[in-house]
mmCIF file of N, CA and C and ligand atoms in Angstrom:
data_model
loop_
_atom_site.group_PDB
_atom_site.id
_atom_site.type_symbol
_atom_site.label_atom_id
_atom_site.label_comp_id
_atom_site.label_asym_id
_atom_site.label_seq_id
_atom_site.Cartn_x
_atom_site.Cartn_y
_atom_site.Cartn_z
ATOM 1 N N MET A 637 -18.997 4.613 -12.456
ATOM 2 C CA MET A 637 -17.685 4.645 -12.994
ATOM 3 C C MET A 637 -17.435 3.022 -13.078
ATOM 4 N N SER A 638 -16.557 2.225 -14.332
ATOM 5 C CA SER A 638 -16.538 1.244 -14.948
ATOM 6 C C SER A 638 -15.368 0.655 -14.688
ATOM 7 N N ASP A 639 -14.778 1.344 -14.515
ATOM 8 C CA ASP A 639 -13.203 1.071 -14.940
ATOM 9 C C ASP A 639 -12.640 0.213 -13.623
ATOM 10 N N PRO A 640 -12.724 -1.394 -14.390
ATOM 11 C CA PRO A 640 -11.538 -2.524 -13.540
ATOM 12 C C PRO A 640 -11.542 -2.169 -12.166
ATOM 13 N N ALA A 641 -10.122 -1.210 -12.534
ATOM 14 C CA ALA A 641 -8.837 -0.329 -11.418
ATOM 15 C C ALA A 641 -9.729 0.076 -9.967
ATOM 16 N N PHE A 642 -10.877 -0.292 -10.442
ATOM 17 C CA PHE A 642 -11.605 0.675 -9.333
ATOM 18 C C PHE A 642 -12.693 -0.904 -8.361
ATOM 19 N N THR A 643 -12.034 -1.815 -8.239
ATOM 20 C CA THR A 643 -12.729 -2.366 -7.749
ATOM 21 C C THR A 643 -12.713 -3.047 -6.221
ATOM 22 N N PRO A 644 -11.496 -1.948 -5.490
ATOM 23 C CA PRO A 644 -11.566 -2.596 -4.009
ATOM 24 C C PRO A 644 -12.933 -2.660 -3.440
ATOM 25 N N ARG A 645 -12.927 -3.759 -2.825
ATOM 26 C CA ARG A 645 -13.974 -3.831 -1.928
ATOM 27 C C ARG A 645 -13.966 -3.836 -0.236
ATOM 28 N N THR A 646 -12.808 -4.375 0.350
ATOM 29 C CA THR A 646 -13.058 -4.096 2.143
ATOM 30 C C THR A 646 -11.693 -3.410 1.788
ATOM 31 N N GLY A 647 -11.813 -2.955 3.192
ATOM 32 C CA GLY A 647 -10.811 -2.131 3.695
ATOM 33 C C GLY A 647 -10.896 -1.984 5.512
ATOM 34 N N GLY A 648 -10.145 -1.795 5.704
ATOM 35 C CA GLY A 648 -10.213 -1.183 7.416
ATOM 36 C C GLY A 648 -8.976 -0.142 8.027
ATOM 37 N N CYS A 649 -9.582 -0.666 9.507
ATOM 38 C CA CYS A 649 -7.771 0.705 10.187
ATOM 39 C C CYS A 649 -6.473 -0.117 10.094
ATOM 40 N N GLN A 650 -6.025 0.893 10.681
ATOM 41 C CA GLN A 650 -4.206 -0.033 10.978
ATOM 42 C C GLN A 650 -4.542 -0.569 11.984
ATOM 43 N N CYS A 651 -5.268 -1.097 12.833
ATOM 44 C CA CYS A 651 -4.668 -2.202 13.833
ATOM 45 C C CYS A 651 -6.374 -3.183 13.434
ATOM 46 N N GLY A 652 -6.848 -3.485 12.602
ATOM 47 C CA GLY A 652 -7.529 -4.200 11.922
ATOM 48 C C GLY A 652 -9.145 -4.381 13.080
ATOM 49 N N THR A 653 -8.927 -3.544 13.820
ATOM 50 C CA THR A 653 -10.444 -3.376 15.003
ATOM 51 C C THR A 653 -11.480 -3.243 13.914
ATOM 52 N N VAL A 654 -11.664 -2.425 12.948
ATOM 53 C CA VAL A 654 -12.906 -1.777 12.261
ATOM 54 C C VAL A 654 -12.067 -2.325 10.559
ATOM 55 N N ARG A 655 -13.246 -2.847 10.418
ATOM 56 C CA ARG A 655 -13.390 -3.102 9.203
ATOM 57 C C ARG A 655 -14.674 -2.961 8.243
ATOM 58 N N TYR A 656 -14.654 -2.415 7.364
ATOM 59 C CA TYR A 656 -15.494 -2.802 6.160
ATOM 60 C C TYR A 656 -15.515 -3.424 4.509
ATOM 61 N N ALA A 657 -16.721 -3.544 4.065
ATOM 62 C CA ALA A 657 -17.155 -3.738 2.590
ATOM 63 C C ALA A 657 -17.803 -2.876 1.517
ATOM 64 N N ILE A 658 -17.340 -2.574 0.813
ATOM 65 C CA ILE A 658 -18.380 -1.912 -0.476
ATOM 66 C C ILE A 658 -18.811 -2.355 -1.135
ATOM 67 N N THR A 659 -20.267 -2.013 -1.241
ATOM 68 C CA THR A 659 -20.489 -2.980 -2.853
ATOM 69 C C THR A 659 -21.361 -1.779 -3.660
ATOM 70 N N GLY A 660 -21.277 -2.117 -4.834
ATOM 71 C CA GLY A 660 -21.630 -0.704 -5.466
ATOM 72 C C GLY A 660 -20.459 -0.522 -6.141
ATOM 73 N N GLU A 661 -20.259 0.327 -6.829
ATOM 74 C CA GLU A 661 -19.257 0.982 -7.869
ATOM 75 C C GLU A 661 -18.902 2.316 -7.424
ATOM 76 N N PRO A 662 -17.552 2.317 -7.029
ATOM 77 C CA PRO A 662 -17.467 4.350 -6.724
ATOM 78 C C PRO A 662 -17.744 4.708 -7.560
ATOM 79 N N LEU A 663 -18.527 5.932 -6.759
ATOM 80 C CA LEU A 663 -18.491 7.176 -7.963
ATOM 81 C C LEU A 663 -17.445 7.772 -8.195
ATOM 82 N N GLN A 664 -16.608 8.489 -7.689
ATOM 83 C CA GLN A 664 -15.341 9.387 -8.189
ATOM 84 C C GLN A 664 -14.076 9.115 -6.840
ATOM 85 N N LEU A 665 -12.905 9.451 -7.292
ATOM 86 C CA LEU A 665 -11.826 8.996 -6.233
ATOM 87 C C LEU A 665 -10.993 10.568 -6.215
ATOM 88 N N TYR A 666 -11.171 11.091 -5.147
ATOM 89 C CA TYR A 666 -10.705 12.604 -5.316
ATOM 90 C C TYR A 666 -9.556 12.755 -4.416
ATOM 91 N N VAL A 667 -8.216 13.822 -4.929
ATOM 92 C CA VAL A 667 -7.420 13.674 -4.576
ATOM 93 C C VAL A 667 -7.213 15.147 -3.565
ATOM 94 N N CYS A 668 -7.488 15.552 -2.402
ATOM 95 C CA CYS A 668 -7.950 17.183 -1.617
ATOM 96 C C CYS A 668 -6.641 17.234 -1.558
ATOM 97 N N HIS A 669 -6.273 18.361 -1.908
ATOM 98 C CA HIS A 669 -4.684 19.261 -1.005
ATOM 99 C C HIS A 669 -5.157 20.249 -0.141
ATOM 100 N N CYS A 670 -6.470 20.234 0.221
ATOM 101 C CA CYS A 670 -6.369 21.112 1.524
ATOM 102 C C CYS A 670 -5.802 21.251 2.571
ATOM 103 N N LYS A 671 -5.671 22.356 3.682
ATOM 104 C CA LYS A 671 -5.120 22.282 4.737
ATOM 105 C C LYS A 671 -5.948 21.105 5.701
ATOM 106 N N GLU A 672 -7.363 21.067 5.592
ATOM 107 C CA GLU A 672 -7.843 20.216 6.510
ATOM 108 C C GLU A 672 -7.300 18.584 6.160
ATOM 109 N N CYS A 673 -7.724 18.534 4.690
ATOM 110 C CA CYS A 673 -6.989 16.879 4.932
ATOM 111 C C CYS A 673 -5.613 16.384 4.840
ATOM 112 N N GLN A 674 -4.465 17.637 4.899
ATOM 113 C CA GLN A 674 -3.288 18.010 5.293
ATOM 114 C C GLN A 674 -3.299 17.257 7.045
ATOM 115 N N ARG A 675 -3.989 18.536 7.419
ATOM 116 C CA ARG A 675 -3.810 18.463 8.768
ATOM 117 C C ARG A 675 -4.263 16.812 9.567
ATOM 118 N N GLN A 676 -5.910 16.741 8.386
ATOM 119 C CA GLN A 676 -6.552 15.059 9.358
ATOM 120 C C GLN A 676 -4.837 14.024 8.722
ATOM 121 N N SER A 677 -4.557 13.720 7.976
ATOM 122 C CA SER A 677 -3.647 12.650 7.475
ATOM 123 C C SER A 677 -2.355 12.787 8.248
ATOM 124 N N GLY A 678 -2.007 13.744 8.201
ATOM 125 C CA GLY A 678 -0.521 14.510 8.796
ATOM 126 C C GLY A 678 0.354 14.133 7.216
ATOM 127 N N SER A 679 -0.244 14.172 6.306
ATOM 128 C CA SER A 679 0.787 13.994 5.072
ATOM 129 C C SER A 679 0.033 14.790 3.546
ATOM 130 N N ALA A 680 0.659 14.735 2.048
ATOM 131 C CA ALA A 680 0.620 15.631 1.862
ATOM 132 C C ALA A 680 -0.701 16.202 1.039
ATOM 133 N N PHE A 681 -1.983 15.063 1.151
ATOM 134 C CA PHE A 681 -2.973 15.329 0.606
ATOM 135 C C PHE A 681 -4.164 14.316 1.250
ATOM 136 N N GLY A 682 -5.172 13.698 1.283
ATOM 137 C CA GLY A 682 -5.778 13.068 1.299
ATOM 138 C C GLY A 682 -6.785 12.661 0.357
ATOM 139 N N MET A 683 -7.287 11.350 0.418
ATOM 140 C CA MET A 683 -8.114 10.496 -0.765
ATOM 141 C C MET A 683 -9.291 9.692 -0.585
ATOM 142 N N SER A 684 -9.869 10.704 -1.568
ATOM 143 C CA SER A 684 -11.693 10.367 -0.682
ATOM 144 C C SER A 684 -11.851 9.501 -1.837
ATOM 145 N N LEU A 685 -12.776 8.482 -1.347
ATOM 146 C CA LEU A 685 -13.186 7.135 -2.817
ATOM 147 C C LEU A 685 -14.894 7.825 -2.374
ATOM 148 N N GLN A 686 -15.200 8.633 -2.846
ATOM 149 C CA GLN A 686 -16.582 9.221 -2.967
ATOM 150 C C GLN A 686 -17.652 7.402 -3.263
ATOM 151 N N ILE A 687 -18.591 6.994 -2.261
ATOM 152 C CA ILE A 687 -19.490 5.745 -2.972
ATOM 153 C C ILE A 687 -20.939 6.659 -2.091
ATOM 154 N N ARG A 688 -21.729 5.447 -2.657
ATOM 155 C CA ARG A 688 -23.196 5.908 -2.233
ATOM 156 C C ARG A 688 -23.242 5.527 -1.146
ATOM 157 N N SER A 689 -24.352 6.075 0.173
ATOM 158 C CA SER A 689 -24.341 5.931 1.573
ATOM 159 C C SER A 689 -24.278 4.562 1.669
ATOM 160 N N GLY A 690 -25.008 4.024 1.311
ATOM 161 C CA GLY A 690 -25.585 2.744 1.386
ATOM 162 C C GLY A 690 -25.189 1.453 1.019
ATOM 163 N N ASP A 691 -24.035 1.801 0.114
ATOM 164 C CA ASP A 691 -23.076 0.707 -0.037
ATOM 165 C C ASP A 691 -21.997 0.515 -0.072
ATOM 166 N N LEU A 692 -21.920 1.392 2.389
ATOM 167 C CA LEU A 692 -20.688 0.497 3.072
ATOM 168 C C LEU A 692 -21.112 0.091 3.871
ATOM 169 N N THR A 693 -20.664 -1.207 4.259
ATOM 170 C CA THR A 693 -20.969 -2.204 5.774
ATOM 171 C C THR A 693 -20.389 -2.291 6.788
ATOM 172 N N VAL A 694 -20.149 -2.080 7.995
ATOM 173 C CA VAL A 694 -19.450 -2.341 8.794
ATOM 174 C C VAL A 694 -18.912 -3.438 8.728
ATOM 175 N N THR A 695 -17.850 -4.764 9.010
ATOM 176 C CA THR A 695 -17.997 -5.915 9.286
ATOM 177 C C THR A 695 -17.490 -6.174 10.469
ATOM 178 N N ALA A 696 -16.721 -5.098 11.229
ATOM 179 C CA ALA A 696 -16.036 -5.873 12.368
ATOM 180 C C ALA A 696 -15.852 -4.095 12.967
ATOM 181 N N GLY A 697 -16.085 -4.195 14.162
ATOM 182 C CA GLY A 697 -15.579 -3.151 15.517
ATOM 183 C C GLY A 697 -16.674 -1.984 15.564
ATOM 184 N N GLU A 698 -16.524 -1.257 16.168
ATOM 185 C CA GLU A 698 -17.960 -0.164 16.310
ATOM 186 C C GLU A 698 -17.087 1.070 16.196
ATOM 187 N N PRO A 699 -16.968 1.547 15.257
ATOM 188 C CA PRO A 699 -16.166 2.435 14.258
ATOM 189 C C PRO A 699 -17.346 3.934 15.240
ATOM 190 N N ARG A 700 -15.957 5.153 15.610
ATOM 191 C CA ARG A 700 -15.993 6.434 16.537
ATOM 192 C C ARG A 700 -16.918 7.780 15.254
ATOM 193 N N VAL A 701 -17.537 8.541 15.714
ATOM 194 C CA VAL A 701 -17.339 10.092 14.878
ATOM 195 C C VAL A 701 -17.053 10.657 15.840
ATOM 196 N N TRP A 702 -16.420 12.383 15.094
ATOM 197 C CA TRP A 702 -16.277 13.233 15.606
ATOM 198 C C TRP A 702 -16.911 14.023 14.275
ATOM 199 N N GLU A 703 -17.695 15.694 14.759
ATOM 200 C CA GLU A 703 -18.284 16.359 13.748
ATOM 201 C C GLU A 703 -17.226 17.429 13.695
ATOM 202 N N ARG A 704 -17.133 17.783 12.523
ATOM 203 C CA ARG A 704 -16.737 19.442 12.427
ATOM 204 C C ARG A 704 -17.370 20.264 10.712
ATOM 205 N N GLY A 705 -17.316 21.753 11.196
ATOM 206 C CA GLY A 705 -18.200 22.301 10.353
ATOM 207 C C GLY A 705 -17.373 22.751 9.420
ATOM 208 N N ALA A 706 -18.166 22.506 7.842
ATOM 209 C CA ALA A 706 -16.931 22.755 7.090
ATOM 210 C C ALA A 706 -17.364 24.533 6.374
ATOM 211 N N ASP A 707 -16.304 24.961 4.892
ATOM 212 C CA ASP A 707 -16.064 26.322 4.689
ATOM 213 C C ASP A 707 -17.663 26.333 3.876
ATOM 214 N N SER A 708 -18.322 25.191 3.587
ATOM 215 C CA SER A 708 -19.518 25.491 3.101
ATOM 216 C C SER A 708 -20.757 25.953 4.501
ATOM 217 N N GLY A 709 -20.738 25.415 5.103
ATOM 218 C CA GLY A 709 -21.326 25.667 6.567
ATOM 219 C C GLY A 709 -22.056 24.242 6.575
ATOM 220 N N ASN A 710 -21.787 23.129 6.191
ATOM 221 C CA ASN A 710 -22.061 21.647 6.261
ATOM 222 C C ASN A 710 -21.399 21.303 7.385
ATOM 223 N N ARG A 711 -22.359 20.539 7.636
ATOM 224 C CA ARG A 711 -21.266 19.619 9.098
ATOM 225 C C ARG A 711 -20.769 18.344 8.380
ATOM 226 N N LEU A 712 -19.732 18.050 8.714
ATOM 227 C CA LEU A 712 -18.575 16.901 8.509
ATOM 228 C C LEU A 712 -18.574 15.609 9.597
ATOM 229 N N ALA A 713 -19.392 14.582 9.188
ATOM 230 C CA ALA A 713 -19.191 13.501 9.984
ATOM 231 C C ALA A 713 -17.987 12.270 9.981
ATOM 232 N N CYS A 714 -17.333 12.423 10.934
ATOM 233 C CA CYS A 714 -15.695 11.886 10.602
ATOM 234 C C CYS A 714 -15.618 10.790 11.372
ATOM 235 N N TRP A 715 -15.268 9.508 10.823
ATOM 236 C CA TRP A 715 -15.646 7.882 11.142
ATOM 237 C C TRP A 715 -14.577 7.853 11.189
ATOM 238 N N PHE A 716 -14.382 6.838 12.608
ATOM 239 C CA PHE A 716 -12.378 6.470 13.174
ATOM 240 C C PHE A 716 -12.201 5.160 13.787
ATOM 241 N N CYS A 717 -11.589 4.565 13.746
ATOM 242 C CA CYS A 717 -11.528 3.632 15.014
ATOM 243 C C CYS A 717 -11.111 4.140 16.339
ATOM 244 N N PRO A 718 -11.713 3.721 17.514
ATOM 245 C CA PRO A 718 -11.610 4.541 18.585
ATOM 246 C C PRO A 718 -10.118 3.695 19.093
ATOM 247 N N THR A 719 -9.384 2.758 18.702
ATOM 248 C CA THR A 719 -8.725 1.674 18.969
ATOM 249 C C THR A 719 -7.206 2.578 19.103
ATOM 250 N N CYS A 720 -7.346 2.652 17.384
ATOM 251 C CA CYS A 720 -5.596 2.685 16.712
ATOM 252 C C CYS A 720 -5.975 4.369 16.174
ATOM 253 N N GLY A 721 -7.314 5.209 15.890
ATOM 254 C CA GLY A 721 -7.463 6.377 15.724
ATOM 255 C C GLY A 721 -7.356 6.303 13.899
ATOM 256 N N SER A 722 -7.642 4.968 13.053
ATOM 257 C CA SER A 722 -7.204 5.954 11.796
ATOM 258 C C SER A 722 -8.821 6.354 11.729
ATOM 259 N N ARG A 723 -8.584 7.505 10.511
ATOM 260 C CA ARG A 723 -10.049 7.959 9.750
ATOM 261 C C ARG A 723 -10.183 6.957 8.907
ATOM 262 N N LEU A 724 -11.357 6.495 9.028
ATOM 263 C CA LEU A 724 -11.862 5.811 7.390
ATOM 264 C C LEU A 724 -13.150 6.242 6.484
ATOM 265 N N TRP A 725 -13.729 7.452 6.950
ATOM 266 C CA TRP A 725 -15.117 7.451 5.775
ATOM 267 C C TRP A 725 -15.101 8.824 6.798
ATOM 268 N N HIS A 726 -15.729 10.103 5.958
ATOM 269 C CA HIS A 726 -16.731 11.182 5.946
ATOM 270 C C HIS A 726 -17.980 11.086 5.630
ATOM 271 N N GLU A 727 -19.055 11.821 5.868
ATOM 272 C CA GLU A 727 -20.253 11.750 5.409
ATOM 273 C C GLU A 727 -20.710 12.981 5.739
ATOM 274 N N ASN A 728 -21.633 13.869 4.794
ATOM 275 C CA ASN A 728 -22.022 15.140 5.565
ATOM 276 C C ASN A 728 -23.671 14.152 6.479
ATOM 277 N N ASN A 729 -23.526 15.889 7.576
ATOM 278 C CA ASN A 729 -24.695 16.113 8.233
ATOM 279 C C ASN A 729 -25.345 17.213 7.996
ATOM 280 N N PRO A 730 -26.824 16.949 7.717
ATOM 281 C CA PRO A 730 -27.373 15.574 7.079
ATOM 282 C C PRO A 730 -26.665 14.551 5.936
ATOM 283 N N SER A 731 -26.643 13.493 5.756
ATOM 284 C CA SER A 731 -26.839 12.961 4.126
ATOM 285 C C SER A 731 -26.713 13.457 3.475
ATOM 286 N N ARG A 732 -25.685 13.687 2.006
ATOM 287 C CA ARG A 732 -26.374 14.390 0.885
ATOM 288 C C ARG A 732 -25.908 13.304 -0.071
ATOM 289 N N GLY A 733 -26.335 11.503 0.330
ATOM 290 C CA GLY A 733 -26.760 10.665 0.085
ATOM 291 C C GLY A 733 -25.812 9.820 -0.820
ATOM 292 N N TRP A 734 -24.205 10.265 -0.123
ATOM 293 C CA TRP A 734 -22.724 10.087 -0.326
ATOM 294 C C TRP A 734 -22.040 9.657 0.479
ATOM 295 N N LYS A 735 -21.235 8.868 0.444
ATOM 296 C CA LYS A 735 -19.805 8.973 1.942
ATOM 297 C C LYS A 735 -18.458 8.993 0.895
ATOM 298 N N THR A 736 -17.115 9.718 1.685
ATOM 299 C CA THR A 736 -15.989 9.442 0.691
ATOM 300 C C THR A 736 -15.337 8.489 2.077
ATOM 301 N N VAL A 737 -14.552 7.226 1.648
ATOM 302 C CA VAL A 737 -14.045 6.273 1.790
ATOM 303 C C VAL A 737 -12.355 7.429 1.484
ATOM 304 N N LYS A 738 -11.606 6.976 3.336
ATOM 305 C CA LYS A 738 -10.461 7.668 3.028
ATOM 306 C C LYS A 738 -9.313 6.188 2.401
ATOM 307 N N ALA A 739 -9.383 6.487 1.311
ATOM 308 C CA ALA A 739 -9.318 5.662 0.568
ATOM 309 C C ALA A 739 -7.792 5.196 -0.040
ATOM 310 N N GLY A 740 -6.766 5.025 1.497
ATOM 311 C CA GLY A 740 -5.360 4.328 2.352
ATOM 312 C C GLY A 740 -5.745 3.213 3.042
ATOM 313 N N SER A 741 -6.854 3.153 3.314
ATOM 314 C CA SER A 741 -7.160 2.028 4.204
ATOM 315 C C SER A 741 -7.950 1.276 3.698
ATOM 316 N N LEU A 742 -8.102 0.970 2.068
ATOM 317 C CA LEU A 742 -8.177 -0.101 1.283
ATOM 318 C C LEU A 742 -7.579 -1.071 1.301
ATOM 319 N N ASP A 743 -8.248 -2.680 1.130
ATOM 320 C CA ASP A 743 -7.034 -3.442 0.989
ATOM 321 C C ASP A 743 -5.880 -3.537 -0.035
ATOM 322 N N ALA A 744 -6.805 -3.660 -1.308
ATOM 323 C CA ALA A 744 -6.196 -3.355 -2.280
ATOM 324 C C ALA A 744 -5.570 -2.105 -3.023
ATOM 325 N N ALA A 745 -4.691 -1.973 -3.792
ATOM 326 C CA ALA A 745 -4.245 -0.436 -4.066
ATOM 327 C C ALA A 745 -5.240 0.128 -4.735
ATOM 328 N N ILE A 746 -5.231 0.993 -4.648
ATOM 329 C CA ILE A 746 -6.190 2.182 -5.959
ATOM 330 C C ILE A 746 -5.165 2.325 -6.496
ATOM 331 N N ASP A 747 -5.921 2.773 -8.032
ATOM 332 C CA ASP A 747 -4.853 3.302 -9.286
ATOM 333 C C ASP A 747 -5.215 4.816 -9.154
ATOM 334 N N MET A 748 -4.537 5.726 -8.841
ATOM 335 C CA MET A 748 -4.850 7.078 -9.004
ATOM 336 C C MET A 748 -4.605 8.186 -10.507
ATOM 337 N N ALA A 749 -4.758 7.108 -11.127
ATOM 338 C CA ALA A 749 -4.622 7.436 -12.443
ATOM 339 C C ALA A 749 -5.815 8.249 -12.743
ATOM 340 N N GLY A 750 -7.035 7.984 -12.181
ATOM 341 C CA GLY A 750 -8.238 8.927 -12.680
ATOM 342 C C GLY A 750 -8.459 9.708 -11.470
ATOM 343 N N ALA A 751 -8.009 10.132 -10.365
ATOM 344 C CA ALA A 751 -8.457 11.095 -9.415
ATOM 345 C C ALA A 751 -8.692 12.251 -9.845
ATOM 346 N N VAL A 752 -9.513 12.881 -9.501
ATOM 347 C CA VAL A 752 -9.695 14.514 -9.585
ATOM 348 C C VAL A 752 -8.985 15.064 -8.418
ATOM 349 N N HIS A 753 -8.283 16.013 -8.495
ATOM 350 C CA HIS A 753 -7.233 16.761 -7.348
ATOM 351 C C HIS A 753 -7.865 17.832 -7.632
ATOM 352 N N ILE A 754 -8.391 18.688 -6.148
ATOM 353 C CA ILE A 754 -8.863 19.294 -6.151
ATOM 354 C C ILE A 754 -8.303 20.284 -4.552
ATOM 355 N N TRP A 755 -8.557 21.614 -4.496
ATOM 356 C CA TRP A 755 -7.684 22.379 -3.756
ATOM 357 C C TRP A 755 -6.452 22.480 -4.305
ATOM 358 N N THR A 756 -6.014 22.485 -5.982
ATOM 359 C CA THR A 756 -4.962 22.656 -5.836
ATOM 360 C C THR A 756 -4.145 23.882 -5.632
ATOM 361 N N SER A 757 -5.133 24.587 -5.285
ATOM 362 C CA SER A 757 -3.945 25.945 -4.562
ATOM 363 C C SER A 757 -3.372 26.014 -3.635
ATOM 364 N N ARG A 758 -3.692 25.045 -2.423
ATOM 365 C CA ARG A 758 -3.371 24.748 -1.394
ATOM 366 C C ARG A 758 -2.195 23.665 -1.395
ATOM 367 N N ALA A 759 -2.073 23.070 -2.322
ATOM 368 C CA ALA A 759 -0.804 21.483 -2.312
ATOM 369 C C ALA A 759 0.451 22.269 -1.969
ATOM 370 N N LEU A 760 0.929 21.385 -1.612
ATOM 371 C CA LEU A 760 2.199 21.460 -0.556
ATOM 372 C C LEU A 760 3.743 21.718 -1.866
ATOM 373 N N PRO A 761 4.266 22.776 -1.678
ATOM 374 C CA PRO A 761 5.130 23.111 -2.867
ATOM 375 C C PRO A 761 6.041 21.708 -2.834
ATOM 376 N N GLY A 762 6.397 21.383 -3.664
ATOM 377 C CA GLY A 762 7.274 20.026 -4.739
ATOM 378 C C GLY A 762 5.928 19.241 -5.001
ATOM 379 N N VAL A 763 4.937 19.388 -4.293
ATOM 380 C CA VAL A 763 3.863 18.337 -5.315
ATOM 381 C C VAL A 763 3.502 18.179 -6.608
ATOM 382 N N VAL A 764 3.704 17.599 -7.197
ATOM 383 C CA VAL A 764 3.298 17.869 -8.554
ATOM 384 C C VAL A 764 1.920 17.139 -8.921
ATOM 385 N N ILE A 765 0.792 17.924 -9.156
ATOM 386 C CA ILE A 765 -0.623 17.419 -10.390
ATOM 387 C C ILE A 765 -0.355 16.879 -11.527
ATOM 388 N N PRO A 766 -0.221 15.569 -11.847
ATOM 389 C CA PRO A 766 -0.268 15.385 -12.786
ATOM 390 C C PRO A 766 -0.858 16.638 -13.880
ATOM 391 N N PRO A 767 -0.197 16.793 -15.012
ATOM 392 C CA PRO A 767 -0.479 17.612 -16.153
ATOM 393 C C PRO A 767 -2.029 17.347 -16.829
ATOM 394 N N GLU A 768 -2.093 15.470 -16.952
ATOM 395 C CA GLU A 768 -3.776 15.632 -17.991
ATOM 396 C C GLU A 768 -4.567 15.185 -16.811
ATOM 397 N N ALA A 769 -4.825 15.253 -15.623
ATOM 398 C CA ALA A 769 -5.837 15.447 -14.502
ATOM 399 C C ALA A 769 -6.437 16.516 -14.578
ATOM 400 N N GLN A 770 -8.076 16.108 -14.212
ATOM 401 C CA GLN A 770 -9.299 16.442 -13.905
ATOM 402 C C GLN A 770 -8.533 17.904 -12.665
ATOM 403 N N SER A 771 -8.545 18.841 -12.539
ATOM 404 C CA SER A 771 -8.588 19.523 -11.364
ATOM 405 C C SER A 771 -8.670 20.971 -11.109
ATOM 406 N N TYR A 772 -9.000 21.324 -9.879
ATOM 407 C CA TYR A 772 -9.761 22.233 -9.799
ATOM 408 C C TYR A 772 -9.118 23.268 -8.289
ATOM 409 N N PRO A 773 -8.497 24.434 -9.130
ATOM 410 C CA PRO A 773 -8.120 25.288 -7.381
ATOM 411 C C PRO A 773 -8.224 25.001 -6.434
ATOM 412 N N GLU A 774 -10.322 25.110 -5.679
ATOM 413 C CA GLU A 774 -10.546 24.971 -5.198
ATOM 414 C C GLU A 774 -12.250 23.736 -5.016
ATOM 415 N N GLU A 775 -13.262 23.614 -4.354
ATOM 416 C CA GLU A 775 -13.845 23.050 -4.411
ATOM 417 C C GLU A 775 -14.166 22.337 -5.874
ATOM 418 N N PRO A 776 -14.332 21.378 -6.455
ATOM 419 C CA PRO A 776 -15.082 21.029 -7.583
ATOM 420 C C PRO A 776 -16.514 22.215 -7.534
ATOM 421 N N PRO A 777 -17.063 22.038 -8.723
ATOM 422 C CA PRO A 777 -18.612 21.965 -9.409
ATOM 423 C C PRO A 777 -19.843 21.530 -8.816
ATOM 424 N N GLU A 778 -20.764 21.019 -8.351
ATOM 425 C CA GLU A 778 -21.121 20.164 -7.655
ATOM 426 C C GLU A 778 -21.699 19.593 -8.898
HETATM 427 ZN ZN1 ZN B 1467 -7.965 0.491 14.679
HETATM 428 ZN ZN1 ZN B 1468 -9.774 18.840 1.633
#
């Protein structure tokens, strides 16, 4: 992805204890309307910026991890700030080579125009999926 809009490079949690930097170009931005993302974020959907696993460096603080099972049977490692609780990124365990950063934690505003909307079958009433957006009712194909 070479869109200059996709050049946010730093981010962190709500209290500022945990900070991270991203090198390399992100792979994709997903907006996920599934119930897990609604519950995790306490909001209408989750925003996940997919990056290569090696492209994220923690620059301050010590994030903690909590794991949950996914519908696919995989384990998902969910990293968060132990002080303020902000969720920061997810990664499959074992890793599949990529992480998804919670895009609202980036310092720079992210352009959602190119986002891929997934699990649109679970979108809250009143949430409008842009008709021009790439979208999937459930998981996108691999
Ligand atoms: Zn924090
Ligand atoms: Zn989701």
